[in-house]
Amino acid sequence: MPYLAVVTVLWAFSFSLIGQYLAGRVDSDFAVLVRVAIAAAVFVPLTVWRGLPRRLVAGFWVAGALQFGITYLCLYRSFTVLTVPEVLLFTVLTPLYVTLIDDALEGRFNRRALLAAAVAVGGGAIIRFHKLEGDYLWGFVLLQVANATFAAGQVLCRHLLARHPTPQPLHRFFGHFFLGALLLALPSYWLFGNPAKLPQTAVQWGVLAWMGLFATALGMYWWVLGSTQVDAGTLAVMNELHVPAGLVVNLLIWNREADLPRLLAGGAVIFASLAINGWGRRGALSKAGSGSP
């Protein structure tokens, strides 16, 4: 779980940097393309092209297309029909998609993981809930597609690594993930990008570089690596921790107004969901250990 915790902090800073320096100023499709291109430049030179299971390689291309293609295409377009509070509220459902997709791939129904994810969603809703206004149905649909594809990408990577072991370390084939992302990020910019809204300042270029290297390249690498070291319930809950982490970063660095009682209450509920998942896992291990050899 240390990898997931580190990435949670990285992504918490990323939300603040995007809102402060990029949102509304830099074309969103260009920002996504730069992030993916920098990450690809980091890992593709290290990438092995032969001797890997074909399903592993193909799966990583699909996962990259899901997480940095469909997810971000839907996410950024949701802002055209939703207010920022509505976008934040509708993203809290990601942990449920993680558990449901993981169960579907395993052919099972894990009540403990689903309960932990549902409790985590409740904590996120406590922190983020605002009154819904206007016509938000289409925006809700867009964000649920984004949530589902982001969850599917990370669960798919986790299962591919478990089912198709290879002597090669992850960094030797993780470039395939970002090549898959480029399959959608590049044509997305060609079709929808606005060349008039490219970065204009050194700060904006610096933020994009930081996002590409740390939040995207190292962040996704560590997130996938960390996902293989925890169960599905813990992975689902960790998808919700960016909520309080992001608000704390905004509060401490940019002094944004925050409802501290709600932040503390929601954060406590999210951490409680980790405890629920841990208790259920320990109980299952105890039962397994008490059986006959």
Tab-separated table of C-alpha atoms in Angstrom:
chain	number	residue	atom	x	y	z
A	1	MET	CA	0.000	0.000	0.000
A	2	PRO	CA	2.913	2.498	0.323
A	3	TYR	CA	3.013	2.910	-3.464
A	4	LEU	CA	-0.709	3.756	-3.540
A	5	ALA	CA	-0.302	6.236	-0.682
A	6	VAL	CA	2.557	8.042	-2.439
A	7	VAL	CA	0.559	8.300	-5.664
A	8	THR	CA	-2.455	9.601	-3.735
A	9	VAL	CA	-0.304	12.513	-2.541
A	10	LEU	CA	1.067	13.099	-6.052
A	11	TRP	CA	-2.422	13.191	-7.544
A	12	ALA	CA	-3.683	15.431	-4.732
A	13	PHE	CA	-1.114	18.049	-5.796
A	14	SER	CA	-1.998	17.462	-9.440
A	15	PHE	CA	-5.647	18.406	-8.938
A	16	SER	CA	-4.574	21.686	-7.385
A	17	LEU	CA	-2.032	22.452	-10.107
A	18	ILE	CA	-4.542	21.786	-12.868
A	19	GLY	CA	-7.147	24.008	-11.262
A	20	GLN	CA	-4.677	26.788	-10.513
A	21	TYR	CA	-2.672	26.953	-13.751
A	22	LEU	CA	-4.254	24.914	-16.556
A	23	ALA	CA	-8.053	24.723	-16.329
A	24	GLY	CA	-9.665	27.178	-18.709
A	25	ARG	CA	-6.257	28.400	-19.926
A	26	VAL	CA	-4.670	25.421	-21.710
A	27	ASP	CA	-6.510	23.162	-24.142
A	28	SER	CA	-7.465	20.021	-22.252
A	29	ASP	CA	-6.791	17.616	-25.135
A	30	PHE	CA	-3.327	19.117	-25.578
A	31	ALA	CA	-2.650	18.797	-21.841
A	32	VAL	CA	-3.586	15.110	-21.905
A	33	LEU	CA	-1.485	14.523	-25.021
A	34	VAL	CA	1.596	16.157	-23.456
A	35	ARG	CA	1.184	14.127	-20.262
A	36	VAL	CA	0.963	10.860	-22.178
A	37	ALA	CA	3.800	11.782	-24.569
A	38	ILE	CA	6.177	12.584	-21.683
A	39	ALA	CA	5.275	9.343	-19.916
A	40	ALA	CA	5.792	7.385	-23.131
A	41	ALA	CA	9.176	9.066	-23.604
A	42	VAL	CA	10.176	7.819	-20.141
A	43	PHE	CA	9.149	4.175	-20.546
A	44	VAL	CA	9.203	3.336	-24.262
A	45	PRO	CA	13.042	3.401	-24.482
A	46	LEU	CA	13.073	0.770	-21.722
A	47	THR	CA	10.387	-1.347	-23.343
A	48	VAL	CA	10.880	-4.973	-24.350
A	49	TRP	CA	9.175	-5.906	-27.624
A	50	ARG	CA	9.821	-9.635	-27.757
A	51	GLY	CA	9.396	-12.516	-25.372
A	52	LEU	CA	6.337	-11.121	-23.588
A	53	PRO	CA	2.943	-12.871	-23.428
A	54	ARG	CA	0.818	-11.448	-26.254
A	55	ARG	CA	-2.228	-11.068	-24.039
A	56	LEU	CA	-0.196	-9.117	-21.516
A	57	VAL	CA	1.008	-6.648	-24.155
A	58	ALA	CA	-2.412	-6.303	-25.796
A	59	GLY	CA	-4.049	-5.879	-22.403
A	60	PHE	CA	-1.694	-3.072	-21.424
A	61	TRP	CA	-2.455	-1.236	-24.680
A	62	VAL	CA	-6.175	-1.577	-23.914
A	63	ALA	CA	-5.702	-0.435	-20.293
A	64	GLY	CA	-3.773	2.656	-21.413
A	65	ALA	CA	-6.446	3.521	-23.966
A	66	LEU	CA	-9.102	3.167	-21.268
A	67	GLN	CA	-7.390	5.186	-18.525
A	68	PHE	CA	-5.851	7.994	-20.575
A	69	GLY	CA	-8.133	7.866	-23.588
A	70	ILE	CA	-11.795	7.324	-22.881
A	71	THR	CA	-11.552	8.447	-19.246
A	72	TYR	CA	-10.137	11.876	-19.993
A	73	LEU	CA	-12.215	12.447	-23.132
A	74	CYS	CA	-15.359	11.991	-21.045
A	75	LEU	CA	-14.061	13.793	-17.950
A	76	TYR	CA	-13.103	17.027	-19.670
A	77	ARG	CA	-16.282	17.122	-21.724
A	78	SER	CA	-18.434	16.728	-18.635
A	79	PHE	CA	-17.378	20.241	-17.592
A	80	THR	CA	-19.446	21.650	-20.474
A	81	VAL	CA	-22.706	20.578	-18.829
A	82	LEU	CA	-21.805	20.324	-15.132
A	83	THR	CA	-20.628	22.668	-12.432
A	84	VAL	CA	-17.358	21.836	-10.683
A	85	PRO	CA	-19.143	20.649	-7.476
A	86	GLU	CA	-21.287	18.303	-9.574
A	87	VAL	CA	-18.214	16.880	-11.317
A	88	LEU	CA	-16.562	16.290	-7.950
A	89	LEU	CA	-19.668	14.634	-6.551
A	90	PHE	CA	-20.115	12.230	-9.464
A	91	THR	CA	-16.488	11.010	-9.349
A	92	VAL	CA	-16.901	9.432	-5.907
A	93	LEU	CA	-18.445	6.286	-7.427
A	94	THR	CA	-15.126	4.971	-8.810
A	95	PRO	CA	-14.495	2.527	-5.898
A	96	LEU	CA	-17.761	0.739	-6.641
A	97	TYR	CA	-16.710	0.197	-10.240
A	98	VAL	CA	-13.347	-1.166	-9.085
A	99	THR	CA	-14.954	-3.840	-6.906
A	100	LEU	CA	-17.682	-4.757	-9.407
A	101	ILE	CA	-15.257	-5.084	-12.337
A	102	ASP	CA	-12.778	-7.061	-10.230
A	103	ASP	CA	-15.555	-9.432	-9.144
A	104	ALA	CA	-16.693	-9.827	-12.754
A	105	LEU	CA	-13.188	-10.781	-13.894
A	106	GLU	CA	-12.845	-13.241	-10.997
A	107	GLY	CA	-16.340	-14.687	-11.474
A	108	ARG	CA	-17.333	-14.009	-7.869
A	109	PHE	CA	-19.171	-11.562	-5.623
A	110	ASN	CA	-17.060	-10.139	-2.778
A	111	ARG	CA	-19.455	-8.577	-0.271
A	112	ARG	CA	-16.662	-7.310	1.978
A	113	ALA	CA	-14.925	-5.414	-0.802
A	114	LEU	CA	-18.229	-3.980	-2.034
A	115	LEU	CA	-19.152	-2.869	1.493
A	116	ALA	CA	-15.777	-1.199	1.997
A	117	ALA	CA	-16.100	0.565	-1.362
A	118	ALA	CA	-19.643	1.707	-0.559
A	119	VAL	CA	-18.506	3.122	2.789
A	120	ALA	CA	-15.636	4.921	1.024
A	121	VAL	CA	-18.107	6.398	-1.470
A	122	GLY	CA	-20.189	7.601	1.462
A	123	GLY	CA	-17.142	9.351	2.920
A	124	GLY	CA	-16.416	11.020	-0.397
A	125	ALA	CA	-20.036	12.142	-0.712
A	126	ILE	CA	-19.937	13.673	2.783
A	127	ILE	CA	-16.956	15.778	1.740
A	128	ARG	CA	-18.062	16.718	-1.748
A	129	PHE	CA	-21.842	16.758	-1.800
A	130	HIS	CA	-23.439	19.934	-3.098
A	131	LYS	CA	-26.940	20.715	-4.287
A	132	LEU	CA	-27.423	19.641	-7.897
A	133	GLU	CA	-28.635	22.377	-10.231
A	134	GLY	CA	-29.637	22.491	-13.882
A	135	ASP	CA	-29.527	19.735	-16.494
A	136	TYR	CA	-26.898	17.310	-15.259
A	137	LEU	CA	-28.060	13.930	-16.622
A	138	TRP	CA	-25.726	13.914	-19.659
A	139	GLY	CA	-22.811	15.036	-17.503
A	140	PHE	CA	-23.585	12.263	-15.030
A	141	VAL	CA	-23.499	9.686	-17.851
A	142	LEU	CA	-20.169	11.032	-19.156
A	143	LEU	CA	-18.598	10.841	-15.707
A	144	GLN	CA	-19.844	7.329	-15.046
A	145	VAL	CA	-18.207	6.221	-18.290
A	146	ALA	CA	-15.020	7.979	-17.144
A	147	ASN	CA	-15.197	6.367	-13.695
A	148	ALA	CA	-15.859	2.919	-15.153
A	149	THR	CA	-13.032	3.063	-17.702
A	150	PHE	CA	-10.548	4.366	-15.140
A	151	ALA	CA	-11.514	1.539	-12.794
A	152	ALA	CA	-11.427	-1.022	-15.614
A	153	GLY	CA	-7.936	0.036	-16.670
A	154	GLN	CA	-6.376	-0.381	-13.253
A	155	VAL	CA	-8.200	-3.642	-12.511
A	156	LEU	CA	-7.212	-4.998	-15.935
A	157	CYS	CA	-3.520	-4.266	-15.296
A	158	ARG	CA	-3.729	-5.962	-11.927
A	159	HIS	CA	-5.273	-9.111	-13.407
A	160	LEU	CA	-2.933	-9.217	-16.397
A	161	LEU	CA	0.114	-9.176	-14.126
A	162	ALA	CA	-1.347	-11.977	-12.002
A	163	ARG	CA	-2.408	-14.211	-14.881
A	164	HIS	CA	0.484	-13.679	-17.278
A	165	PRO	CA	3.687	-13.708	-15.217
A	166	THR	CA	6.914	-12.790	-16.942
A	167	PRO	CA	10.521	-12.628	-15.734
A	168	GLN	CA	10.715	-9.072	-17.061
A	169	PRO	CA	10.171	-6.351	-14.413
A	170	LEU	CA	7.186	-4.027	-14.875
A	171	HIS	CA	9.229	-1.052	-16.080
A	172	ARG	CA	10.475	-3.128	-19.018
A	173	PHE	CA	7.015	-3.367	-20.570
A	174	PHE	CA	5.065	-0.487	-19.022
A	175	GLY	CA	5.713	1.587	-22.149
A	176	HIS	CA	2.982	-0.453	-23.846
A	177	PHE	CA	0.482	1.143	-21.460
A	178	PHE	CA	1.305	4.661	-22.648
A	179	LEU	CA	1.472	3.637	-26.309
A	180	GLY	CA	-2.109	2.451	-25.913
A	181	ALA	CA	-2.996	5.805	-24.364
A	182	LEU	CA	-1.456	7.630	-27.350
A	183	LEU	CA	-3.781	5.725	-29.673
A	184	LEU	CA	-6.638	7.880	-28.371
A	185	ALA	CA	-4.880	10.964	-26.982
A	186	LEU	CA	-3.260	11.885	-30.315
A	187	PRO	CA	-6.345	11.695	-32.579
A	188	SER	CA	-8.378	13.353	-29.822
A	189	TYR	CA	-6.178	16.437	-30.042
A	190	TRP	CA	-6.275	16.391	-33.861
A	191	LEU	CA	-10.069	16.244	-33.841
A	192	PHE	CA	-11.018	18.361	-30.835
A	193	GLY	CA	-7.936	20.347	-29.805
A	194	ASN	CA	-7.761	24.136	-29.936
A	195	PRO	CA	-4.311	25.360	-31.129
A	196	ALA	CA	-5.192	28.847	-29.902
A	197	LYS	CA	-5.091	27.606	-26.307
A	198	LEU	CA	-1.583	26.192	-26.083
A	199	PRO	CA	0.537	26.988	-22.990
A	200	GLN	CA	1.676	30.623	-22.962
A	201	THR	CA	3.918	30.804	-19.901
A	202	ALA	CA	6.910	28.941	-18.496
A	203	VAL	CA	4.814	28.061	-15.447
A	204	GLN	CA	2.166	26.344	-17.566
A	205	TRP	CA	4.809	24.361	-19.451
A	206	GLY	CA	6.451	23.502	-16.139
A	207	VAL	CA	3.185	22.222	-14.702
A	208	LEU	CA	2.623	20.072	-17.792
A	209	ALA	CA	6.153	18.678	-17.496
A	210	TRP	CA	5.651	17.917	-13.804
A	211	MET	CA	2.288	16.268	-14.559
A	212	GLY	CA	3.762	14.174	-17.348
A	213	LEU	CA	6.794	12.963	-15.411
A	214	PHE	CA	5.469	12.549	-11.881
A	215	ALA	CA	1.647	12.341	-11.917
A	216	THR	CA	1.432	10.360	-15.165
A	217	ALA	CA	4.656	8.387	-15.726
A	218	LEU	CA	5.758	7.585	-12.177
A	219	GLY	CA	2.263	7.949	-10.721
A	220	MET	CA	0.647	5.365	-12.980
A	221	TYR	CA	3.661	3.050	-12.737
A	222	TRP	CA	3.572	3.082	-8.932
A	223	TRP	CA	-0.223	2.800	-8.896
A	224	VAL	CA	-0.193	-0.330	-11.053
A	225	LEU	CA	2.708	-1.760	-9.032
A	226	GLY	CA	0.884	-1.015	-5.783
A	227	SER	CA	-2.375	-2.514	-7.058
A	228	THR	CA	-0.677	-5.914	-7.291
A	229	GLN	CA	0.203	-5.812	-3.589
A	230	VAL	CA	-3.315	-5.261	-2.188
A	231	ASP	CA	-6.717	-6.861	-2.572
A	232	ALA	CA	-9.564	-5.364	-4.600
A	233	GLY	CA	-11.281	-3.857	-1.548
A	234	THR	CA	-8.189	-1.903	-0.508
A	235	LEU	CA	-7.600	-0.762	-4.099
A	236	ALA	CA	-11.184	0.481	-4.282
A	237	VAL	CA	-10.882	2.438	-1.039
A	238	MET	CA	-7.569	3.982	-2.104
A	239	ASN	CA	-9.375	5.364	-5.143
A	240	GLU	CA	-11.362	7.554	-2.738
A	241	LEU	CA	-8.497	8.920	-0.642
A	242	HIS	CA	-7.689	11.588	-3.218
A	243	VAL	CA	-10.827	13.408	-2.037
A	244	PRO	CA	-9.605	14.513	1.411
A	245	ALA	CA	-5.981	14.624	0.225
A	246	GLY	CA	-6.812	17.027	-2.591
A	247	LEU	CA	-8.838	19.290	-0.328
A	248	VAL	CA	-6.062	19.392	2.275
A	249	VAL	CA	-3.510	20.411	-0.372
A	250	ASN	CA	-5.804	23.159	-1.630
A	251	LEU	CA	-6.384	24.388	1.913
A	252	LEU	CA	-2.745	24.413	2.965
A	253	ILE	CA	-1.173	25.816	-0.209
A	254	TRP	CA	-3.767	28.059	-1.810
A	255	ASN	CA	-5.897	28.738	1.269
A	256	ARG	CA	-9.081	27.732	-0.501
A	257	GLU	CA	-12.152	27.720	1.704
A	258	ALA	CA	-13.027	24.278	2.937
A	259	ASP	CA	-15.693	22.913	5.237
A	260	LEU	CA	-13.355	21.419	7.836
A	261	PRO	CA	-16.027	19.499	9.806
A	262	ARG	CA	-17.204	17.804	6.614
A	263	LEU	CA	-13.613	17.156	5.545
A	264	LEU	CA	-12.793	15.502	8.857
A	265	ALA	CA	-16.041	13.523	8.969
A	266	GLY	CA	-15.700	12.272	5.407
A	267	GLY	CA	-12.021	11.437	5.895
A	268	ALA	CA	-12.849	9.442	9.017
A	269	VAL	CA	-15.466	7.450	7.096
A	270	ILE	CA	-12.988	6.692	4.281
A	271	PHE	CA	-10.360	5.474	6.751
A	272	ALA	CA	-13.068	3.413	8.475
A	273	SER	CA	-13.699	1.686	5.143
A	274	LEU	CA	-10.050	0.593	5.110
A	275	ALA	CA	-10.567	-0.912	8.565
A	276	ILE	CA	-13.717	-2.715	7.401
A	277	ASN	CA	-11.825	-4.194	4.470
A	278	GLY	CA	-8.902	-5.205	6.718
A	279	TRP	CA	-11.129	-6.856	9.323
A	280	GLY	CA	-12.933	-8.872	6.658
A	281	ARG	CA	-9.658	-10.005	5.111
A	282	ARG	CA	-8.200	-11.038	8.493
A	283	GLY	CA	-11.389	-12.931	9.280
A	284	ALA	CA	-11.180	-14.824	6.006
A	285	LEU	CA	-7.532	-15.696	6.638
A	286	SER	CA	-8.354	-16.918	10.161
A	287	LYS	CA	-11.035	-19.237	8.830
A	288	ALA	CA	-8.675	-20.544	6.173
A	289	GLY	CA	-5.936	-21.093	8.738
A	290	SER	CA	-8.195	-23.022	11.111
A	291	GLY	CA	-9.070	-25.672	8.512
A	292	SER	CA	-7.542	-29.115	8.240
A	293	PRO	CA	-4.159	-29.406	6.547
